[in-house]
Coordinates of C-alpha atoms in Angstrom, one line a residue:
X1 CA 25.0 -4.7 -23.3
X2 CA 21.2 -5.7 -23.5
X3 CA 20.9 -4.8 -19.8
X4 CA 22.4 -1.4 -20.8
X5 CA 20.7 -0.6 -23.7
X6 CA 17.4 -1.5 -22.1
X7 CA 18.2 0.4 -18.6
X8 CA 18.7 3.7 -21.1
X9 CA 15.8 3.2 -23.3
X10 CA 13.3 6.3 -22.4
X11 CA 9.9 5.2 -21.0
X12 CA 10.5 1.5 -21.7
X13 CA 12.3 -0.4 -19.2
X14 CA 9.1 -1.8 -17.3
X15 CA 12.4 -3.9 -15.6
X16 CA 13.4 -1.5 -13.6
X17 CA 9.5 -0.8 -11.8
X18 CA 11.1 -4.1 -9.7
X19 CA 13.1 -3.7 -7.0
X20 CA 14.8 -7.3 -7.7
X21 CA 15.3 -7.2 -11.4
X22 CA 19.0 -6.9 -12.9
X23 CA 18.5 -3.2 -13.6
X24 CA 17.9 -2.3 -10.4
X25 CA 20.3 -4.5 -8.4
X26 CA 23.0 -4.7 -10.6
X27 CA 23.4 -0.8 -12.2
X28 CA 21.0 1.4 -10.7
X29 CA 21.2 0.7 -6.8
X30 CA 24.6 -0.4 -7.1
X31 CA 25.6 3.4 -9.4
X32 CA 23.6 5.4 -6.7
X33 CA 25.1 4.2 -3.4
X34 CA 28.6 4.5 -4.8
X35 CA 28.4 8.3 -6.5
X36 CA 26.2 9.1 -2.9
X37 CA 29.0 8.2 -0.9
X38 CA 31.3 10.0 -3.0
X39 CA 29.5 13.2 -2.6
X40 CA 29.9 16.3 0.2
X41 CA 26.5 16.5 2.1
X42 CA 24.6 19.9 -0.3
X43 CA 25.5 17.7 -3.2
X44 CA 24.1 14.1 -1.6
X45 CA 20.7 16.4 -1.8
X46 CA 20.6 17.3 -5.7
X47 CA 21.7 13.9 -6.6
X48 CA 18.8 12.1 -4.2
X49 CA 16.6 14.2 -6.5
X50 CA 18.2 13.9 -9.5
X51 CA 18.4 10.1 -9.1
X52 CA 14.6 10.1 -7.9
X53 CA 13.5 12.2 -11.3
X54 CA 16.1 9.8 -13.5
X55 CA 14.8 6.8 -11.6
X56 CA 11.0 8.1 -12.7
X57 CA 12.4 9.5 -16.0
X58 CA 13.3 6.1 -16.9
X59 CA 10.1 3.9 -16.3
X60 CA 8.1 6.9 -17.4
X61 CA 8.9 9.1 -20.0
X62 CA 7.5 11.9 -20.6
X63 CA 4.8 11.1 -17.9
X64 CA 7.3 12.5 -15.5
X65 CA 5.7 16.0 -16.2
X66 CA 2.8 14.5 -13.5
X67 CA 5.3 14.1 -11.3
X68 CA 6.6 17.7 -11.4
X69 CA 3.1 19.3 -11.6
X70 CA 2.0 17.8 -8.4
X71 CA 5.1 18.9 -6.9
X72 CA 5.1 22.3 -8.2
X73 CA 1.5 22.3 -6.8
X74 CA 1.7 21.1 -3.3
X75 CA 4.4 23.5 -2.9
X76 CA 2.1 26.7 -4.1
X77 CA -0.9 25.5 -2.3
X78 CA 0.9 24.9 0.9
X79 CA 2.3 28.7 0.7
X80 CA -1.4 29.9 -0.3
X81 CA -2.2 28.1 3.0
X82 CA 0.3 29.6 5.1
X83 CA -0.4 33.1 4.1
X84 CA -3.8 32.8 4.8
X85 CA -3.1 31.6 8.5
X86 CA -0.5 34.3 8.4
X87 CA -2.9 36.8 7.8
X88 CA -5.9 35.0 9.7
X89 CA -3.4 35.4 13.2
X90 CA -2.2 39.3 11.9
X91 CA -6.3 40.2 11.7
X92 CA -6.8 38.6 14.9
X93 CA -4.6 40.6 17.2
X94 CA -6.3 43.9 15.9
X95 CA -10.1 41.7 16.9
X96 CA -12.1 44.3 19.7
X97 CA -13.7 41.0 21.0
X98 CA -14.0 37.3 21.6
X99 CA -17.0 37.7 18.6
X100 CA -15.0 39.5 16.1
X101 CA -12.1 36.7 16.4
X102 CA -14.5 34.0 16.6
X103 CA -15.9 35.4 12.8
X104 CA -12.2 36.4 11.2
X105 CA -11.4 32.5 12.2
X106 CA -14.1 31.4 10.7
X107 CA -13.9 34.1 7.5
X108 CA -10.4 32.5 7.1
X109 CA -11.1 29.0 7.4
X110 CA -13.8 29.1 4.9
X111 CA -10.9 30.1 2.5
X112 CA -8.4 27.5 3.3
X113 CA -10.9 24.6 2.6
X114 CA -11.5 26.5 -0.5
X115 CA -8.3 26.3 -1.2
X116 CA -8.1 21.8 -0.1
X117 CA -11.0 21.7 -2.6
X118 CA -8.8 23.5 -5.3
X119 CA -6.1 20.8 -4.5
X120 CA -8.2 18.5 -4.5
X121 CA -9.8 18.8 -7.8
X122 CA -6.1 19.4 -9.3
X123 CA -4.9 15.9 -7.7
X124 CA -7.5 14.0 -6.9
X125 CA -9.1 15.1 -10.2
X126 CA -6.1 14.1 -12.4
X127 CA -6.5 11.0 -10.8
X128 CA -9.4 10.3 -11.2
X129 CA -9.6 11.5 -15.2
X130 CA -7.0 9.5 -16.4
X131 CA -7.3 5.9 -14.0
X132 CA -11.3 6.0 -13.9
X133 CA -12.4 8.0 -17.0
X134 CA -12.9 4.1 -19.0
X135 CA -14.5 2.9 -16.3
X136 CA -17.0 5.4 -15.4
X137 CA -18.1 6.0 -19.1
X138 CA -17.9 2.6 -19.9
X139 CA -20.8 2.3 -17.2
X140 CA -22.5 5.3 -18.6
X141 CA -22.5 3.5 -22.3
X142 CA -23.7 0.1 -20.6
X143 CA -26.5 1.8 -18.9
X144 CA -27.6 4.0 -22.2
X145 CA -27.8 0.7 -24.3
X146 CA -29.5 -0.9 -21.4
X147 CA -32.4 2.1 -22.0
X148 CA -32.4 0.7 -25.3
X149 CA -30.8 4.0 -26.9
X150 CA -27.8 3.5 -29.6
X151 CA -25.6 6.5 -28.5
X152 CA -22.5 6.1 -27.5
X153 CA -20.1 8.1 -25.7
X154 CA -16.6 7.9 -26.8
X155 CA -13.7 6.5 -24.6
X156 CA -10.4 8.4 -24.6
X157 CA -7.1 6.7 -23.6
X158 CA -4.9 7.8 -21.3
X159 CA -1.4 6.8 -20.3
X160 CA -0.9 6.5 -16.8
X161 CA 2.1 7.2 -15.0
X162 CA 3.6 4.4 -12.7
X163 CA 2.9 5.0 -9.0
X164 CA 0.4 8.0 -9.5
X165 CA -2.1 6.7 -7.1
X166 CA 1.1 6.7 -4.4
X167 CA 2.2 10.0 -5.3
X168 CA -1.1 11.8 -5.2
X169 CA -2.0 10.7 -2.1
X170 CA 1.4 11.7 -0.4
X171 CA 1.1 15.2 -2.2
X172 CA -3.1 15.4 -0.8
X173 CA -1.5 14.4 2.8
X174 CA 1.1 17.3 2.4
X175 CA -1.9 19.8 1.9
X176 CA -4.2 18.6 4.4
X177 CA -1.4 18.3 7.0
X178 CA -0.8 21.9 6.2
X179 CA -4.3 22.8 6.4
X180 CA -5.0 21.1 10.1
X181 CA -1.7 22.8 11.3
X182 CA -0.1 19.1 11.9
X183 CA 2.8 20.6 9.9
X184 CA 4.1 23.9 8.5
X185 CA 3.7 25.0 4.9
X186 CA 7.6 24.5 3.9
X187 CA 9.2 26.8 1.9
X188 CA 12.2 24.9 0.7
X189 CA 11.4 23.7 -2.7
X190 CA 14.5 21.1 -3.1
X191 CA 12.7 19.3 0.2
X192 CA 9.3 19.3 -1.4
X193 CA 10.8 17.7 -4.4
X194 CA 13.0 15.0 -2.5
X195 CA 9.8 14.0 -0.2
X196 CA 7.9 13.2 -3.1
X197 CA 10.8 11.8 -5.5
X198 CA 12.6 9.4 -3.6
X199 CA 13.2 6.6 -5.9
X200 CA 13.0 3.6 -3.3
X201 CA 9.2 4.7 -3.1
X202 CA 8.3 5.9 -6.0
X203 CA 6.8 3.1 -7.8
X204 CA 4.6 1.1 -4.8
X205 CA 4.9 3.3 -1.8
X206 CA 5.0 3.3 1.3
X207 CA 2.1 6.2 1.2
X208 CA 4.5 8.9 3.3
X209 CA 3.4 11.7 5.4
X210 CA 5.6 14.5 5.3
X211 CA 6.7 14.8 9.0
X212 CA 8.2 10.7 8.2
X213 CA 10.5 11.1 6.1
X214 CA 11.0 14.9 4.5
X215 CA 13.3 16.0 6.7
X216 CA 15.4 12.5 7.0
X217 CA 15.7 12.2 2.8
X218 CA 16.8 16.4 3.0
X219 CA 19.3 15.9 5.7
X220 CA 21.2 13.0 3.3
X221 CA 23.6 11.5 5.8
X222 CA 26.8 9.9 5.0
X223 CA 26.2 5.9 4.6
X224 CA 27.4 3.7 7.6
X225 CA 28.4 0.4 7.5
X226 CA 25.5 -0.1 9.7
X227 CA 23.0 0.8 7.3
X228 CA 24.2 -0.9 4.2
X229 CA 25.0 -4.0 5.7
X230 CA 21.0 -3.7 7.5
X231 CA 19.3 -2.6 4.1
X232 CA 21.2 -5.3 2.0
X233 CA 20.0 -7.7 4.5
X234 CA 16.8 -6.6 4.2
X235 CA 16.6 -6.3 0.4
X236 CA 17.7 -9.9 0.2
X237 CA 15.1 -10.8 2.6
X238 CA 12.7 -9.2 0.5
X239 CA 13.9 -10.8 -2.5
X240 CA 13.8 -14.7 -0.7
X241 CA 9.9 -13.7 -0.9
X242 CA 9.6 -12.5 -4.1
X243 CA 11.5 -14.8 -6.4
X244 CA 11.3 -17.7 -4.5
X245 CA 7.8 -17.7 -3.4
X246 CA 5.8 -14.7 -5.1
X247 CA 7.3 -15.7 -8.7
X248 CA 7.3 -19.3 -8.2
X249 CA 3.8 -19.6 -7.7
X250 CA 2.7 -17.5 -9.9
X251 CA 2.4 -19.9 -13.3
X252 CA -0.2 -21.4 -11.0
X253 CA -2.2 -18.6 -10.2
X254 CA -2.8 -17.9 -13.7
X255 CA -3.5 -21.3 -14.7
X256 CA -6.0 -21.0 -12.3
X257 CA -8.1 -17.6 -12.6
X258 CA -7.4 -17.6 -16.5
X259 CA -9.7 -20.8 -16.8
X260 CA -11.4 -21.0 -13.8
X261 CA -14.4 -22.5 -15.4
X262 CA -12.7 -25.6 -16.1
X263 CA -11.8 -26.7 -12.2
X264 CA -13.9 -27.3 -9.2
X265 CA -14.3 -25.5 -6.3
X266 CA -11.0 -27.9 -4.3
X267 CA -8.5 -26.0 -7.4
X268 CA -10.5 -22.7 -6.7
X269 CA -9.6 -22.6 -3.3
X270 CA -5.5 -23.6 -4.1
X271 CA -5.9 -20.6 -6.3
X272 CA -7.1 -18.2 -3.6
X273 CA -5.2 -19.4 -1.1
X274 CA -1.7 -19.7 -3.4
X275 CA -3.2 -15.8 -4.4
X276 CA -3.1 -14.9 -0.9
X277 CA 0.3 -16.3 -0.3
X278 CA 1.6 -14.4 -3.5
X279 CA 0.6 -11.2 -3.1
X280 CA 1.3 -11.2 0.4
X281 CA 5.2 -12.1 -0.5
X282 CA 5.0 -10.0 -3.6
X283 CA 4.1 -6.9 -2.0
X284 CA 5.8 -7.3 1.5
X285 CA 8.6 -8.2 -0.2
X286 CA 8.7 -5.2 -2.3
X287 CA 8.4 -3.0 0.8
X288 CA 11.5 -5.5 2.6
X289 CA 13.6 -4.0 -0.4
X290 CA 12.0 -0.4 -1.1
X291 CA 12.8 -0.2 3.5
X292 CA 16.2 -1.5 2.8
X293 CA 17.0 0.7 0.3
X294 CA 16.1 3.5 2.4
X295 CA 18.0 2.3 4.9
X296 CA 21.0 2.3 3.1
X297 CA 20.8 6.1 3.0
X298 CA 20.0 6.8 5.9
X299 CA 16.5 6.7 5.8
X300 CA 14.0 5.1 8.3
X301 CA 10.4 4.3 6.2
X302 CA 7.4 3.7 7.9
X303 CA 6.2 0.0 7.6
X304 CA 3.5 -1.4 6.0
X305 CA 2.9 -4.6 6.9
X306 CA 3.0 -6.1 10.5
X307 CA 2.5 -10.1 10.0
X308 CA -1.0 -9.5 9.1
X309 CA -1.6 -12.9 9.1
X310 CA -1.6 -12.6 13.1
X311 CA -4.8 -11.0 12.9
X312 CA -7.9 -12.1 15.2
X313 CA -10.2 -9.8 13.3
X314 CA -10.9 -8.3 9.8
X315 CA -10.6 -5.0 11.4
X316 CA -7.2 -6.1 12.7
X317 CA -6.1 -7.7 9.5
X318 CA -6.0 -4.0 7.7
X319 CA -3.9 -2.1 10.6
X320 CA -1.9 -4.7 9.7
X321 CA -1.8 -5.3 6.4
X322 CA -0.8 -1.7 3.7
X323 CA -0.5 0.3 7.0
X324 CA 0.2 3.5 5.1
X325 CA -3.1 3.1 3.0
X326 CA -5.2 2.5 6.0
X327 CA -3.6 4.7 7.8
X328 CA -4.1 7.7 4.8
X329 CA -8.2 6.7 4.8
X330 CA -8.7 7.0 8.4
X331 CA -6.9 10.5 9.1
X332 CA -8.2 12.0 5.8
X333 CA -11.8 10.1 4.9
X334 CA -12.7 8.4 8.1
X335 CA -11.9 11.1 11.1
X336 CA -13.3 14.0 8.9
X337 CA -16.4 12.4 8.2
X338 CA -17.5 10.6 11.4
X339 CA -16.2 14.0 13.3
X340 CA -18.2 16.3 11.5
X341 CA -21.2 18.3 13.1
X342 CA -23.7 16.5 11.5
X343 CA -22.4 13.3 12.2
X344 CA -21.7 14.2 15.4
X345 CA -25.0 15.3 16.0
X346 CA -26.6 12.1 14.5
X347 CA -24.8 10.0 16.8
X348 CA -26.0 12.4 20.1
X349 CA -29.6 11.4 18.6
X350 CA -28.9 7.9 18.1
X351 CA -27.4 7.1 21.7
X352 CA -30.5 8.1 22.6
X353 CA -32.2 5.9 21.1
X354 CA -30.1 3.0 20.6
X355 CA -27.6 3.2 23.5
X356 CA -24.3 3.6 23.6
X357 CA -23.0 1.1 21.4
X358 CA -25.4 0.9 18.8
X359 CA -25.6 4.8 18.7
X360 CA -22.5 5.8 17.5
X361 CA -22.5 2.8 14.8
X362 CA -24.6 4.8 12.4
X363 CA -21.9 7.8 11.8
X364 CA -19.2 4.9 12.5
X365 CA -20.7 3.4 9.6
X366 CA -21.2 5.9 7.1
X367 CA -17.2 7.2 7.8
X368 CA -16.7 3.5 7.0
X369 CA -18.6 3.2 3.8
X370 CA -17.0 6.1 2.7
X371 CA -12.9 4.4 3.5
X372 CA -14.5 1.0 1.6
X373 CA -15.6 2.4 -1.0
X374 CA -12.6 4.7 -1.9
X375 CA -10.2 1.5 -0.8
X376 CA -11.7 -0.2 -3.4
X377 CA -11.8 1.8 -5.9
X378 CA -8.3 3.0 -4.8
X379 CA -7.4 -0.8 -6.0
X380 CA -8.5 -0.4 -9.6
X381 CA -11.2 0.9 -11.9
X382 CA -13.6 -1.9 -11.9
X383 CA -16.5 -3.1 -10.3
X384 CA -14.5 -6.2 -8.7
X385 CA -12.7 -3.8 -6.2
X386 CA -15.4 -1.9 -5.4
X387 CA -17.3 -5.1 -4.3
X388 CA -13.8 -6.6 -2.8
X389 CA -14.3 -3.2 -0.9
X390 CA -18.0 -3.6 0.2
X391 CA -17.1 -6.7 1.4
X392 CA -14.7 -5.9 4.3
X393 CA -17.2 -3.1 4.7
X394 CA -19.3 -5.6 5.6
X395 CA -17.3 -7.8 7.3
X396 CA -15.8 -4.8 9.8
X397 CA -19.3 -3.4 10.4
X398 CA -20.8 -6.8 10.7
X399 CA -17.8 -7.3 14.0
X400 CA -18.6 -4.0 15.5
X401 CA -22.1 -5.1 15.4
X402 CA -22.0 -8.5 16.8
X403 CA -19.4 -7.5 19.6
X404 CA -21.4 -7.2 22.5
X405 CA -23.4 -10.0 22.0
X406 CA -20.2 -12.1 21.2
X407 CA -18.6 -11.0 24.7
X408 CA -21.7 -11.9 26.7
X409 CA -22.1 -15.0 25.0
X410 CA -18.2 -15.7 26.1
X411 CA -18.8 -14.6 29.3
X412 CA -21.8 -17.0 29.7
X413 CA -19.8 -19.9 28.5
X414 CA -16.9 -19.1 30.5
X415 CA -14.5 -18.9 27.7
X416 CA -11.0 -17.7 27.5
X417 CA -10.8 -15.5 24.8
X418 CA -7.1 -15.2 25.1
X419 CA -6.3 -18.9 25.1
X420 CA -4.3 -20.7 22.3
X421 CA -7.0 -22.5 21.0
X422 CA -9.5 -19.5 20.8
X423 CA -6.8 -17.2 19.2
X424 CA -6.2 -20.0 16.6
X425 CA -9.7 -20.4 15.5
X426 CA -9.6 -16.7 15.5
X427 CA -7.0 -16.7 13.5
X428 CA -8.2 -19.2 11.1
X429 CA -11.8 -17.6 10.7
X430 CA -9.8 -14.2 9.6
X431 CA -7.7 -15.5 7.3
X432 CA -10.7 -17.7 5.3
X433 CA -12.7 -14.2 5.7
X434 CA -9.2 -12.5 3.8
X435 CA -8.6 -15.8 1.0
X436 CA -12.2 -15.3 0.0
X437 CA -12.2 -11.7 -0.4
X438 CA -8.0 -11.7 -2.3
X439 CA -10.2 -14.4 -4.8
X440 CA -12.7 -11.0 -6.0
X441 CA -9.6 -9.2 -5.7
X442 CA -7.8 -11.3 -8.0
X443 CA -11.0 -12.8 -10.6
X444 CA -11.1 -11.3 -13.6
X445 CA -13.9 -9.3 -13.0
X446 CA -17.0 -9.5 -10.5
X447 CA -18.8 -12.1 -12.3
X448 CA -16.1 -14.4 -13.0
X449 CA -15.0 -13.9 -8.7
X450 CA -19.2 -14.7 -8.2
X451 CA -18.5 -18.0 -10.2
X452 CA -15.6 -18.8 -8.4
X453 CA -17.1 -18.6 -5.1
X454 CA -20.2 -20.7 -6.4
X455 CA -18.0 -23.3 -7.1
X456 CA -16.2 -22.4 -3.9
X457 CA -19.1 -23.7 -1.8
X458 CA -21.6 -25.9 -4.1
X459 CA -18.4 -28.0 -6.1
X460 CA -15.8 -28.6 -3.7
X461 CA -14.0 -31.7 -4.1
X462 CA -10.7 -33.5 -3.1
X463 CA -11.2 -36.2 -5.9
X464 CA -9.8 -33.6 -8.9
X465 CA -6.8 -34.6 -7.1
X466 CA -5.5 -37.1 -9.8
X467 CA -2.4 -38.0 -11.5
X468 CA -0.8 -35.0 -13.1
X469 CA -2.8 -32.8 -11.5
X470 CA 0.1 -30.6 -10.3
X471 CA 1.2 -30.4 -13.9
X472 CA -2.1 -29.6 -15.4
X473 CA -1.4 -26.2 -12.7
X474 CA 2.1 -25.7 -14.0
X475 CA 3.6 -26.6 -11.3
X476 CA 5.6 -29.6 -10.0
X477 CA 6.1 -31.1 -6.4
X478 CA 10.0 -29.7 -6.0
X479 CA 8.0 -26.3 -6.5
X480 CA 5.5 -26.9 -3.9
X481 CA 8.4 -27.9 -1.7
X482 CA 10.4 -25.3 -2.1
X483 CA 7.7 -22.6 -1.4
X484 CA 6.9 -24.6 1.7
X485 CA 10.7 -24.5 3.2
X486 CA 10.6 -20.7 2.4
X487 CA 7.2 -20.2 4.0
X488 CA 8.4 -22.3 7.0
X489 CA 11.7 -19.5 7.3
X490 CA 9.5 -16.5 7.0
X491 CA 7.2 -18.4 9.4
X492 CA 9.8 -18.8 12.3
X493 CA 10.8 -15.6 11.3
X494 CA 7.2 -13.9 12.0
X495 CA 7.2 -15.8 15.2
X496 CA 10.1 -14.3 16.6
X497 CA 9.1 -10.9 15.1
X498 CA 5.5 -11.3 16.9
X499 CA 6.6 -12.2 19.7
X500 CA 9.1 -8.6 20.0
X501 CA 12.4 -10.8 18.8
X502 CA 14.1 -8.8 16.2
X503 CA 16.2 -11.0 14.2
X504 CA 18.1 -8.4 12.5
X505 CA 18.7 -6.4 15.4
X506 CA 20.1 -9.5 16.8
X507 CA 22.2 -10.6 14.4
X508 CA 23.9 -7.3 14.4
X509 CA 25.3 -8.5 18.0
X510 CA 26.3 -11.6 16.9
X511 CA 30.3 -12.1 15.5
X512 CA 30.5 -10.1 12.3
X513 CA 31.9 -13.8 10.5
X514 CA 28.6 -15.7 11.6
X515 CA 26.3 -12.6 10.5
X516 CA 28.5 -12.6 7.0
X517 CA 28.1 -16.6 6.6
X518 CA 24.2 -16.1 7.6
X519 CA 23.5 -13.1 4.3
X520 CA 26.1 -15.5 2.4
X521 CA 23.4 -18.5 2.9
X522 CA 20.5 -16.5 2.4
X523 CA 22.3 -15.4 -1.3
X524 CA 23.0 -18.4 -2.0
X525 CA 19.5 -19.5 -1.4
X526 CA 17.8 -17.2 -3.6
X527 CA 20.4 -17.6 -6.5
X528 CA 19.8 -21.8 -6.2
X529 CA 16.2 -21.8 -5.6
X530 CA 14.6 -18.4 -7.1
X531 CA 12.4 -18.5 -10.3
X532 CA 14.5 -17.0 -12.9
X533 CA 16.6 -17.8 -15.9
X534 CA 16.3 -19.0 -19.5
X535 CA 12.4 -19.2 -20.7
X536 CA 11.1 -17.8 -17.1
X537 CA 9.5 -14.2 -17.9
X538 CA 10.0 -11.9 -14.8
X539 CA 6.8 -10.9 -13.1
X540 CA 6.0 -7.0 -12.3
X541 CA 5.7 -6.2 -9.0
X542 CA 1.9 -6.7 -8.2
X543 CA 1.3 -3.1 -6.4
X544 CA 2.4 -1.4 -8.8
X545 CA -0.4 -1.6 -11.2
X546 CA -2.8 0.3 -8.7

């Protein structure tokens, strides 16, 4: 009955914002598969939406008014877009000449980005007011006192829905896809509302475009066996990282970053690298079940991780790693910007000047300033993401730069760059370049992540390894083992996966008993071994706080 009673309780049942909690596995999945399947195909539609706006309902209140608005909105703008190409295309046809078409194109164009700008400041803006409103005047106030004035500007509170950063930037792709012509304005305001309410998404994405999944979620197909025995398998996959791995480590974490100032720079580093590890497993996981859940109604979601950890390169690392997000900053920040005229005609001037690879850099860059700085700040409202997104900045345009140079010095040296040992050490470098930069991620603010890298580099030391070290971290050995044998799975796993071997795909050939005996073992390993029970207090899903 407590499960109940909290599942029902309006706005507060921060439970259900995880995909593996009791809420969610137990009652809601569980009630929304079973009265699905029941249903004739026009009524699988209004329930998808009605369990997408209860889903929301639940875990936010009354805040589910954002929700609707930006619906409502994406839906009006789009049509206000669509008769204006209507009547752009009706005004052309009547055009004397080439001229006269040439200027109603342009005529009309200059209102449609009037009209992105409109939907901009309505999404963007409400985004912006209620996640950066502290931050920004908090900086103001700080730099008033600093000019030694005693004013003070006061700082409203606002609530903030769950998953708002998600959904505003799947209802901005909706309007610019519209605007380019990738898609057409749709006029079916029960698929609007399904593409931007499907519950498996809701709360930590993946960050959809419109042509992935609007038309799949709308067409609601009958569940298969195929499908819910793939999306269960996935979910539980999912979970194996979360629980066992993401949840497990993270007393340690905390221990760590909460009182950084008492360890050396040997603890800092097993916090950023456990760090890594958890977030990694947290939000990967997340997406394993959020996919599977899709799955299990038919719907394919576009992935957003691809064993990132692969990665040869920083650059590499983030089409790997949140594919959706980078994917969303370089159609809609990056291609605009370093596409433009002027940028277009500052890199003509600069390959002048500086050749061909240097020239094109200098728009390259800017465009990339720009996706850094809005990933960052994308992340959270503080000055520890915006430097966490400086520093890939950095680190990307830093590669570009050094890339011919690096190739000539391989060529002079004769190496084979596609060796195992070169790979490795490519490998490595990345993934010290991605611990470092999760550590500012994760500090508690820029100064405390400047500390922590101090100590990093200038106290590093294996001799704080001491008796009841591991305890003083809240942690114990039969933890550490634990997370290792599930690393080593997901490992092999990868492996396979990297190397184009799709374990699930190839189960689903195998004899229906073994694949049965196989999900059986994995449930059994997350029941035995998963972080949960009496005195354990479930941790959020990491994401969805930005």
């Amino acid at each position: 009955m407590d499960v109940l009673s909290t599942l029902f309780s309006v706005g507060l049942v921060p439970k259900l914002t995880s995909y593996f909690s009791v809420a969610y596995l137990a009652i809601f999945l569980p009630a929304a598969i079973l009265v699905y399947w029941l249903l004739p195909q026009k009524l699988r539609r209004w329930f998808l939406l009605a369990a997408g706006y209860g889903f929301f309902w639940l875990i936010s209140g009354k805040l589910t008014v954002f929700l609707l608005l930006a619906t409502l909105s994406i839906y009006l703008f789009g049509l206000w877009l669509d008769k204006l190409n209507v009547k752009r295309k009706a005004e052309a046809k009547t055009a004397k000449d080439r001229a006269e078409k040439k200027a109603i194109k342009k005529a009309y164009q200059t209102r449609q980005r009037w009209v992105v700008f409109f939907a901009a400041v309505v999404h963007i803006g409400t985004l912006l007011v209620l996640k950066y409103t502290p931050f920004f005047l908090g900086n103001v106030n700080s730099l008033i006192k600093a000019c030694g004035s005693s004013f003070e500007i006061g700082i409203p509170k606002f609530m903030l829905p769950i998953g708002i950063s998600f959904f505003t930037m799947q209802a901005m792709s909706y309007i610019l896809d519209v605007y380019h012509g990738a898609i057409k304005a749709d006029r079916n305001y029960l698929r609007i509302s399904l593409y931007m309410s499907f519950f498996p998404q809701i709360v930590e994405g993946p960050i959809c475009k419109y042509a992935d999944t609007a038309e799949q979620i709308y067409e609601a197909k009958q569940i298969s066996y195929t499908n819910l025995t793939l999306g269960l398998q996935r979910i539980a996959y999912g979970m194996m990282k979360k629980v066992i791995i993401a949840d497990r480590l993270n007393v340690l974490v905390e221990t760590i970053f909460k009182d950084y100032e008492k360890f050396g720079g040997f603890t800092i580093a097993v916090g950023a690298i456990a760090y890594t590890i958890q977030l990694y497993m947290d939000f990967s996981g997340t997406m394993d079940a959020v996919c599977g859940s899709a799955q299990i109604f038919g719907v394919e979601m576009p992935e957003n991780f691809k064993r990132p950890f692969f990665s040869r390169s920083i650059s590499e690392f983030w089409k790997r790693w949140h594919i959706t997000l980078g994917a969303w900053f370089r159609d809609y920040i990056f291609y605009p910007i370093s596409m433009s005229k002027p940028m277009k005609n500052l890199t003509t001037s600069a390959r002048k000047k500086l050749g061909n690879h240097f020239g094109p850099l200098i728009a390259g860059a800017i465009a990339l300033f720009a996706v850094w700085f809005c990933n960052g700040l994308w992340h959270g409202a503080a000055w520890s993401y915006i430097f966490f997104g400086m520093y890939h900045f950095a680190l990307i345009l830093s590669g570009n730069i050094i890339a011919p140079l690096s190739k000539n010095i391989n060529d002079k040296l004769h190496i084979n760059t596609e060796c195992f040992a070169y790979k490795a050490m490519q490998i490595v470098r990345t993934t010290i370049f991605v611990i470092i930069g999760e550590m500012f991620f994760r500090a508690h603010g820029l100064k405390a992540g400047l500390i922590m890298f101090k100590k990093l580099v200038t106290d590093f030391s294996f001799s704080e390894i001491q008796e009841g070290y591991l305890k003083a971290l809240g942690v114990d050995a039969k933890d550490l083992l634990i997370v290792g044998i599930t690393l080593l799975i997901i490992f092999v796993v990868s492996i396979l996966n990297e190397k184009g071997i799709n374990i699930r795909n190839e189960l689903q050939k195998k004899n229906i008993i073994l694949r049965w005996v196989i999900f059986t073992a994995l449930v059994l390993f997350i029941f035995i071994f998963g972080a949960y029970g009496i005195g354990y207090d479930p941790v959020d899903p990491i994401y969805a706080n930005f």
